[in-house]
mmCIF file of C-alpha atoms in Angstrom:
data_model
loop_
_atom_site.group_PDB
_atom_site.id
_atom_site.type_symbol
_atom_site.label_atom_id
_atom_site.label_comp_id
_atom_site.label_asym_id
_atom_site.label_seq_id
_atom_site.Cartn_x
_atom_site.Cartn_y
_atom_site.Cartn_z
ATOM 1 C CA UNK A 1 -3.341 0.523 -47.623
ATOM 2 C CA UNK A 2 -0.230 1.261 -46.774
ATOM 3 C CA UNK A 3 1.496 2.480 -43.313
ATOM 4 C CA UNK A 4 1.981 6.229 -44.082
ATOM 5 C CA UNK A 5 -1.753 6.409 -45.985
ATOM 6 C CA UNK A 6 -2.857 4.732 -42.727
ATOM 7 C CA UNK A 7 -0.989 7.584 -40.636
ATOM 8 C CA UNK A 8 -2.718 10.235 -42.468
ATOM 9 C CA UNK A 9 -6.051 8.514 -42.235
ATOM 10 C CA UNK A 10 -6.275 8.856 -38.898
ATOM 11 C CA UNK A 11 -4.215 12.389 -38.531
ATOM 12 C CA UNK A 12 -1.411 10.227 -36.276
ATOM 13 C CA UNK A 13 2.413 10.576 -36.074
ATOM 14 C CA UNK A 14 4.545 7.384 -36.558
ATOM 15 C CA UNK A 15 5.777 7.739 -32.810
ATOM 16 C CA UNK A 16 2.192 8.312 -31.429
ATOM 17 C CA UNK A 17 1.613 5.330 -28.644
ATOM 18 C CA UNK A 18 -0.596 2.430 -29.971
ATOM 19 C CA UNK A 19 -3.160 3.655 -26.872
ATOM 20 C CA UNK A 20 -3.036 6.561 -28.408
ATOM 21 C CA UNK A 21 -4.013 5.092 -32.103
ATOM 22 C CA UNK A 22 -6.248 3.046 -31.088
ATOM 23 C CA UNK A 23 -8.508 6.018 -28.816
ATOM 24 C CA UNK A 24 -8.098 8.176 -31.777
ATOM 25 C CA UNK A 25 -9.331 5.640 -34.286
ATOM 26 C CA UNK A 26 -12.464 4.939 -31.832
ATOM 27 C CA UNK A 27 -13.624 8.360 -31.805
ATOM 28 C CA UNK A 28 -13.597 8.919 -35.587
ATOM 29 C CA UNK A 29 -15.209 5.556 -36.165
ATOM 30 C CA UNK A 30 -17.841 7.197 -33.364
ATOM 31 C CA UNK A 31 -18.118 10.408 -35.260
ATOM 32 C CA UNK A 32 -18.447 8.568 -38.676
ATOM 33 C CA UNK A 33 -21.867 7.666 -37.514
ATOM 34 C CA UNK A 34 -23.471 5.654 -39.808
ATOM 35 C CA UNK A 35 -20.818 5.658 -42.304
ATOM 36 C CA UNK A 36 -20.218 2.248 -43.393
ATOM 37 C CA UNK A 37 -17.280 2.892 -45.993
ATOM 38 C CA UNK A 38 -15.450 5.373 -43.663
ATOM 39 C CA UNK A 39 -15.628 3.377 -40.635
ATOM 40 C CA UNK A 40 -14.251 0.254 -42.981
ATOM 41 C CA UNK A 41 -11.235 2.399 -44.071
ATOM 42 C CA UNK A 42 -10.574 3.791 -40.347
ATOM 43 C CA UNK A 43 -10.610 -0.254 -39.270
ATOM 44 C CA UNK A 44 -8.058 -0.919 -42.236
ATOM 45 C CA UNK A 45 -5.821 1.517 -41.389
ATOM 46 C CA UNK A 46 -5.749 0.691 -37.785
ATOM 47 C CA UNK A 47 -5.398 -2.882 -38.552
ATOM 48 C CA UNK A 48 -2.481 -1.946 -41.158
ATOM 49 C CA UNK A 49 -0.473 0.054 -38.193
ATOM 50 C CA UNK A 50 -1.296 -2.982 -35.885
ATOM 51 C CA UNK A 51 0.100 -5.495 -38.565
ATOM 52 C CA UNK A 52 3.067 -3.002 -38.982
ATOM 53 C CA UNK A 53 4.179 -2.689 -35.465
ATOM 54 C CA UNK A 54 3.685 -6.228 -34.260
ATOM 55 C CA UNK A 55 6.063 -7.151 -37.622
ATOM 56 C CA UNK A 56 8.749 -4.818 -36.428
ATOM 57 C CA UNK A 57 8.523 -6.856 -32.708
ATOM 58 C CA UNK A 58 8.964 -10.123 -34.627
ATOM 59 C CA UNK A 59 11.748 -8.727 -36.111
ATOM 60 C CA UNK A 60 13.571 -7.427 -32.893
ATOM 61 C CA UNK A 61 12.988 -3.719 -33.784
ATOM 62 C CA UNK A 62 12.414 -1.338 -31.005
ATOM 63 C CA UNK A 63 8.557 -1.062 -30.662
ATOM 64 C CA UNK A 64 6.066 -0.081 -27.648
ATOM 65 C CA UNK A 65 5.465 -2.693 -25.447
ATOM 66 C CA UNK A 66 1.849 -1.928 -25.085
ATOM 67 C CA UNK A 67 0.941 -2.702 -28.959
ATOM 68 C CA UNK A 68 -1.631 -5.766 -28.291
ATOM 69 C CA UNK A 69 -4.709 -7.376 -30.985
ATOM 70 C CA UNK A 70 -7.627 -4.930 -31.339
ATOM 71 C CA UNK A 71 -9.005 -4.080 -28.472
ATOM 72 C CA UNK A 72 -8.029 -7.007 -26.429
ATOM 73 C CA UNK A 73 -7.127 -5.578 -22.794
ATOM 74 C CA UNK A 74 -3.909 -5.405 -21.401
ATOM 75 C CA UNK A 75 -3.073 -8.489 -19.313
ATOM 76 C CA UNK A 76 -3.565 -7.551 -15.476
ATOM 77 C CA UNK A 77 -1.119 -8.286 -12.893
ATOM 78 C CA UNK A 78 -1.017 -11.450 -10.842
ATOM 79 C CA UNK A 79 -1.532 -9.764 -7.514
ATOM 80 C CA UNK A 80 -4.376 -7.563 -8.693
ATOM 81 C CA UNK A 81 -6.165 -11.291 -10.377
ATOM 82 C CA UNK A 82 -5.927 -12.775 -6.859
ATOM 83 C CA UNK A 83 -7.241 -9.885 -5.310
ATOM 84 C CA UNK A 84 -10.470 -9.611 -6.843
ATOM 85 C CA UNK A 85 -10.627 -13.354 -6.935
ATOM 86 C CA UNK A 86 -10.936 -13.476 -3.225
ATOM 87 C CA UNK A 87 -13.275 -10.729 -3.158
ATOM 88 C CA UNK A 88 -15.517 -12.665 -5.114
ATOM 89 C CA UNK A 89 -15.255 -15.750 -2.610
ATOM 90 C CA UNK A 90 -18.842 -17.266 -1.687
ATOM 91 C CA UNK A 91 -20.629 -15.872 1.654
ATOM 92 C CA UNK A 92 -18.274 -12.693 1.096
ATOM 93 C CA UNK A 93 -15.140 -14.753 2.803
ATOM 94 C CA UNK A 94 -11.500 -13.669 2.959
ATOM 95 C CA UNK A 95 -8.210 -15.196 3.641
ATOM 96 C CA UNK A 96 -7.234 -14.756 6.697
ATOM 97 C CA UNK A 97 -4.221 -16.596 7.736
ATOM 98 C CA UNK A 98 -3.115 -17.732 11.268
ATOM 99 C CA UNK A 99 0.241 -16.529 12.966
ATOM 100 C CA UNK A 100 3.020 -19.031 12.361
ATOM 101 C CA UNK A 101 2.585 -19.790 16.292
ATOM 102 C CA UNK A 102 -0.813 -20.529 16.269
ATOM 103 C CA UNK A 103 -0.762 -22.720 12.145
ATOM 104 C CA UNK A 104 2.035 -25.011 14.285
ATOM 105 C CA UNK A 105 -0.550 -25.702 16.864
ATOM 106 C CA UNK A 106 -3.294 -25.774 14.941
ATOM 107 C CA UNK A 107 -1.385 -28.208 12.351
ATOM 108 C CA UNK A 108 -0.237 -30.097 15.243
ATOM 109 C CA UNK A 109 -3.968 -30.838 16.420
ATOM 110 C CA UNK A 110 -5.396 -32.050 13.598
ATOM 111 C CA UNK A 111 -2.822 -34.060 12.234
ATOM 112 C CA UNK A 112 -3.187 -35.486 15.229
ATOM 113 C CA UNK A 113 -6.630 -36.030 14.937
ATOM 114 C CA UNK A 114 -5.889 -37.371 11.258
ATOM 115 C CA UNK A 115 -3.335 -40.312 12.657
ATOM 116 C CA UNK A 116 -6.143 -41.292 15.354
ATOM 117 C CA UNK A 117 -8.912 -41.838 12.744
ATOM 118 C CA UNK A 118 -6.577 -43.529 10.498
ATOM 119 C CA UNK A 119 -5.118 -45.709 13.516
ATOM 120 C CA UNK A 120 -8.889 -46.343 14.371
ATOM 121 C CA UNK A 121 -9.548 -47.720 10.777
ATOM 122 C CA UNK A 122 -6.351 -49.863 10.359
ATOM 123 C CA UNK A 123 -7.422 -51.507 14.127
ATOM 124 C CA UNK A 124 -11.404 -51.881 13.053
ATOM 125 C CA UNK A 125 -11.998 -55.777 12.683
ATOM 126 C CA UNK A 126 -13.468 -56.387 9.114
ATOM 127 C CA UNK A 127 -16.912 -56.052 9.839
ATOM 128 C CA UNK A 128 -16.339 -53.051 11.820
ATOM 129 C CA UNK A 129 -14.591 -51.365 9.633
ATOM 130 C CA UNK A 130 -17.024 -51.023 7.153
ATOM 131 C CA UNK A 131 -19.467 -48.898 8.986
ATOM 132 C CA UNK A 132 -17.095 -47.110 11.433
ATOM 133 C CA UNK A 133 -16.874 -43.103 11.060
ATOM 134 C CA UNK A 134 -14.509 -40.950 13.105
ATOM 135 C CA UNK A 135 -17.589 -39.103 14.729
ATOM 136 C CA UNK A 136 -15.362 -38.404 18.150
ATOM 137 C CA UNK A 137 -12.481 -37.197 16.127
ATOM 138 C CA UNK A 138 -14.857 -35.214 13.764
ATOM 139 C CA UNK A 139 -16.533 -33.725 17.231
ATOM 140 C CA UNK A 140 -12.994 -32.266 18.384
ATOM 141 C CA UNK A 141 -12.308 -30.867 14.910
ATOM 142 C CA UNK A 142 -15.102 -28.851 14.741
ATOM 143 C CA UNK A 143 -14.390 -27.826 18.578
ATOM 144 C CA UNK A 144 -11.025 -26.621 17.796
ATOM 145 C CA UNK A 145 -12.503 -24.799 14.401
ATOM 146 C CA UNK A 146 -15.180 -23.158 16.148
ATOM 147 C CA UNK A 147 -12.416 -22.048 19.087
ATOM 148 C CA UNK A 148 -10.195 -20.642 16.304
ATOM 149 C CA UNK A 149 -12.480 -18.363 14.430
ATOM 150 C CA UNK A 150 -13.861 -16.974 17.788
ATOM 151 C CA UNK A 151 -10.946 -16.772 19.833
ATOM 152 C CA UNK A 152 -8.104 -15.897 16.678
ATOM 153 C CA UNK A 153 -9.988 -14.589 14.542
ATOM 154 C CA UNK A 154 -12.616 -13.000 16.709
ATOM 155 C CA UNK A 155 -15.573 -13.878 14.352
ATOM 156 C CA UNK A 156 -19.255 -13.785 15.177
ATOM 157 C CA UNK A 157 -20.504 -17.321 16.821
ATOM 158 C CA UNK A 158 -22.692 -17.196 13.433
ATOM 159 C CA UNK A 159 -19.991 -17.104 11.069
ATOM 160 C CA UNK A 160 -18.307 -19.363 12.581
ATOM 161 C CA UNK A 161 -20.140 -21.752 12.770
ATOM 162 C CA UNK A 162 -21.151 -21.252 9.033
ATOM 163 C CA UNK A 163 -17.508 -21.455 8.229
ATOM 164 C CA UNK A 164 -16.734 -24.419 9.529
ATOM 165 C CA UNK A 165 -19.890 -26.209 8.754
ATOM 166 C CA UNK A 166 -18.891 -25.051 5.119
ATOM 167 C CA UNK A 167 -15.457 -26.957 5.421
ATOM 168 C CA UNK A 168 -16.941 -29.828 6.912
ATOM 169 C CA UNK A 169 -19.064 -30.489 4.170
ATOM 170 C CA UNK A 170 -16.499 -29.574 1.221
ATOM 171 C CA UNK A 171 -14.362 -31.578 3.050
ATOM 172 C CA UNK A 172 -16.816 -34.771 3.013
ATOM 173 C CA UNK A 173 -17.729 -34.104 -0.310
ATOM 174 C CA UNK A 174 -14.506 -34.404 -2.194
ATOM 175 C CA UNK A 175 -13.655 -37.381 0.130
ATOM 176 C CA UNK A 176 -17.157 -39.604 -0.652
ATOM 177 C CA UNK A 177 -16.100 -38.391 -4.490
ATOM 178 C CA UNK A 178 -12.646 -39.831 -3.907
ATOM 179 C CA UNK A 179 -14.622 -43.129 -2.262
ATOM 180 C CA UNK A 180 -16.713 -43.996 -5.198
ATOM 181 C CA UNK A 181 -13.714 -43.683 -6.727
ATOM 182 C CA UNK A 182 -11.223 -45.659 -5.405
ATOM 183 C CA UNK A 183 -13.745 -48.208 -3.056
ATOM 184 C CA UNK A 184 -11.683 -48.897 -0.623
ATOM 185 C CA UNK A 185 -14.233 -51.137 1.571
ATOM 186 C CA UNK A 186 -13.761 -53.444 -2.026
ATOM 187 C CA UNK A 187 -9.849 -52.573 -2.284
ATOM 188 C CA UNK A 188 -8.138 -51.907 0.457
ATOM 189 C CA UNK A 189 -5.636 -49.501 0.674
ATOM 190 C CA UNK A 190 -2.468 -51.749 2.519
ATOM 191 C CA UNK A 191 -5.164 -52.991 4.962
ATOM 192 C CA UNK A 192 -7.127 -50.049 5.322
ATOM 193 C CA UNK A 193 -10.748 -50.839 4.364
ATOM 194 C CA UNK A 194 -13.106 -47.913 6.223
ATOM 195 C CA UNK A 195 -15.007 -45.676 3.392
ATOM 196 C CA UNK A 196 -16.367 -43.900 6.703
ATOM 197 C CA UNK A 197 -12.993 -42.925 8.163
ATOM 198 C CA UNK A 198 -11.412 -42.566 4.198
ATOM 199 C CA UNK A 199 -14.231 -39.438 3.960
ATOM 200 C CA UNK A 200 -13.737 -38.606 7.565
ATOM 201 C CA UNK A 201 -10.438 -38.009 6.813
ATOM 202 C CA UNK A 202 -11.016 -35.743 4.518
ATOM 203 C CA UNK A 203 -13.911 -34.114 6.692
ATOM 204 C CA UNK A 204 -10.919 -33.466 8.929
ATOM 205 C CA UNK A 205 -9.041 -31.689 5.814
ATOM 206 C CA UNK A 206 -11.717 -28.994 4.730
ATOM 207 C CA UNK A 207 -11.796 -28.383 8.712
ATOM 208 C CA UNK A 208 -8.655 -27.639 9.102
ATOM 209 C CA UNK A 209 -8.311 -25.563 5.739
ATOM 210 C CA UNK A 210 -11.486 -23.365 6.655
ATOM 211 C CA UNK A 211 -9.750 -22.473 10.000
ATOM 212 C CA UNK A 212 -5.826 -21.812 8.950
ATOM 213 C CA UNK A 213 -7.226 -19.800 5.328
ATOM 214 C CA UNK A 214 -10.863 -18.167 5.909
ATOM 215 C CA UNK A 215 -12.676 -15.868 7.521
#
């Protein structure tokens, strides 16, 4: 078929929009019904224009910018992807971002908190070591989490709590994954040997990210 056959087919001009072509040749194939042969020639001719204008954007020539495959949707913008990505966050959470005051502070405490634990498991004696966990350290995390989503972000004691029980555990998770790993109570990392304090460490991590990103 060939590009001007496939312009009469569906009753189009040759500067009609590809949107345009492509709503046009979806209501004839609806009103074609059960009309095998003339719903085959309306997806020819489409599929002929389609070939025609993507050929004449190969070649440099000045075509619409909105001629895509099909029916494939047009790509959506980055912002609007994000968007509904965080909409569709677990436990119906947002971002919510501290002030840059209050993310210095709040960095400030748990790193912190980080350097004690990981002071604590470079001092442990060998067979200390391998069963220590920074429970005190872990205990002032969650202190200062609980403090920011009810005092900065003014959340219910509830949520708050579920939050940061949420990045506890995420936080433990991905560090015990990182442990069977890596085994560092079997190879030491330059003299650090503590698989409790290695996941605590990352305990400390999800903590910190729940309260600086989530609400």
């Amino acid at each position: 078929m060939s590009p001007q056959e496939a312009y009469e087919l569906l009753g189009v001009e040759e500067n009609t929009k590809f949107e345009q072509i492509m709503s046009i040749k979806n209501k004839l194939v609806s009103k074609a019904g059960n009309d095998a042969g003339r719903k085959s020639q309306l997806e020819t001719a489409y599929d002929t224009l389609l070939m025609q204008a993507m050929q004449k954007r190969i070649a440099g020539e000045v075509a619409g910018q909105s001629v895509r495959f099909a029916d494939v949707p047009k790509r959506r913008p980055a912002g609007q992807v994000a968007k509904q990505a965080i909409q569709k966050l677990p436990g119906g959470l947002t971002i919510s971002k501290l002030s840059k005051d209050d993310s210095l502070k709040q960095g400030g405490a748990f790193t912190a908190l980080a350097a004690w634990a990981l002071i604590q498991g470079l001092t442990d004696p060998p067979g200390v070591a391998q069963a220590d966990v920074p429970g005190l350290q872990l205990a002032l995390a969650v202190i200062i989490s609980l403090y920011i989503f009810r005092d900065k972000k003014r959340l219910g004691l509830a949520r708050a709590g579920g939050i940061t029980a949420a990045g506890l555990i995420a936080g433990a998770a991905i560090g015990s994954a990182a442990q069977s790993w890596l085994r560092v109570d079997i190879v030491p990392i330059g003299g650090f040997s503590s698989p409790g304090i290695f996941v605590g460490e990352f305990a400390l991590t999800g903590l910190w990210a729940a309260a600086a990103f989530f609400a």
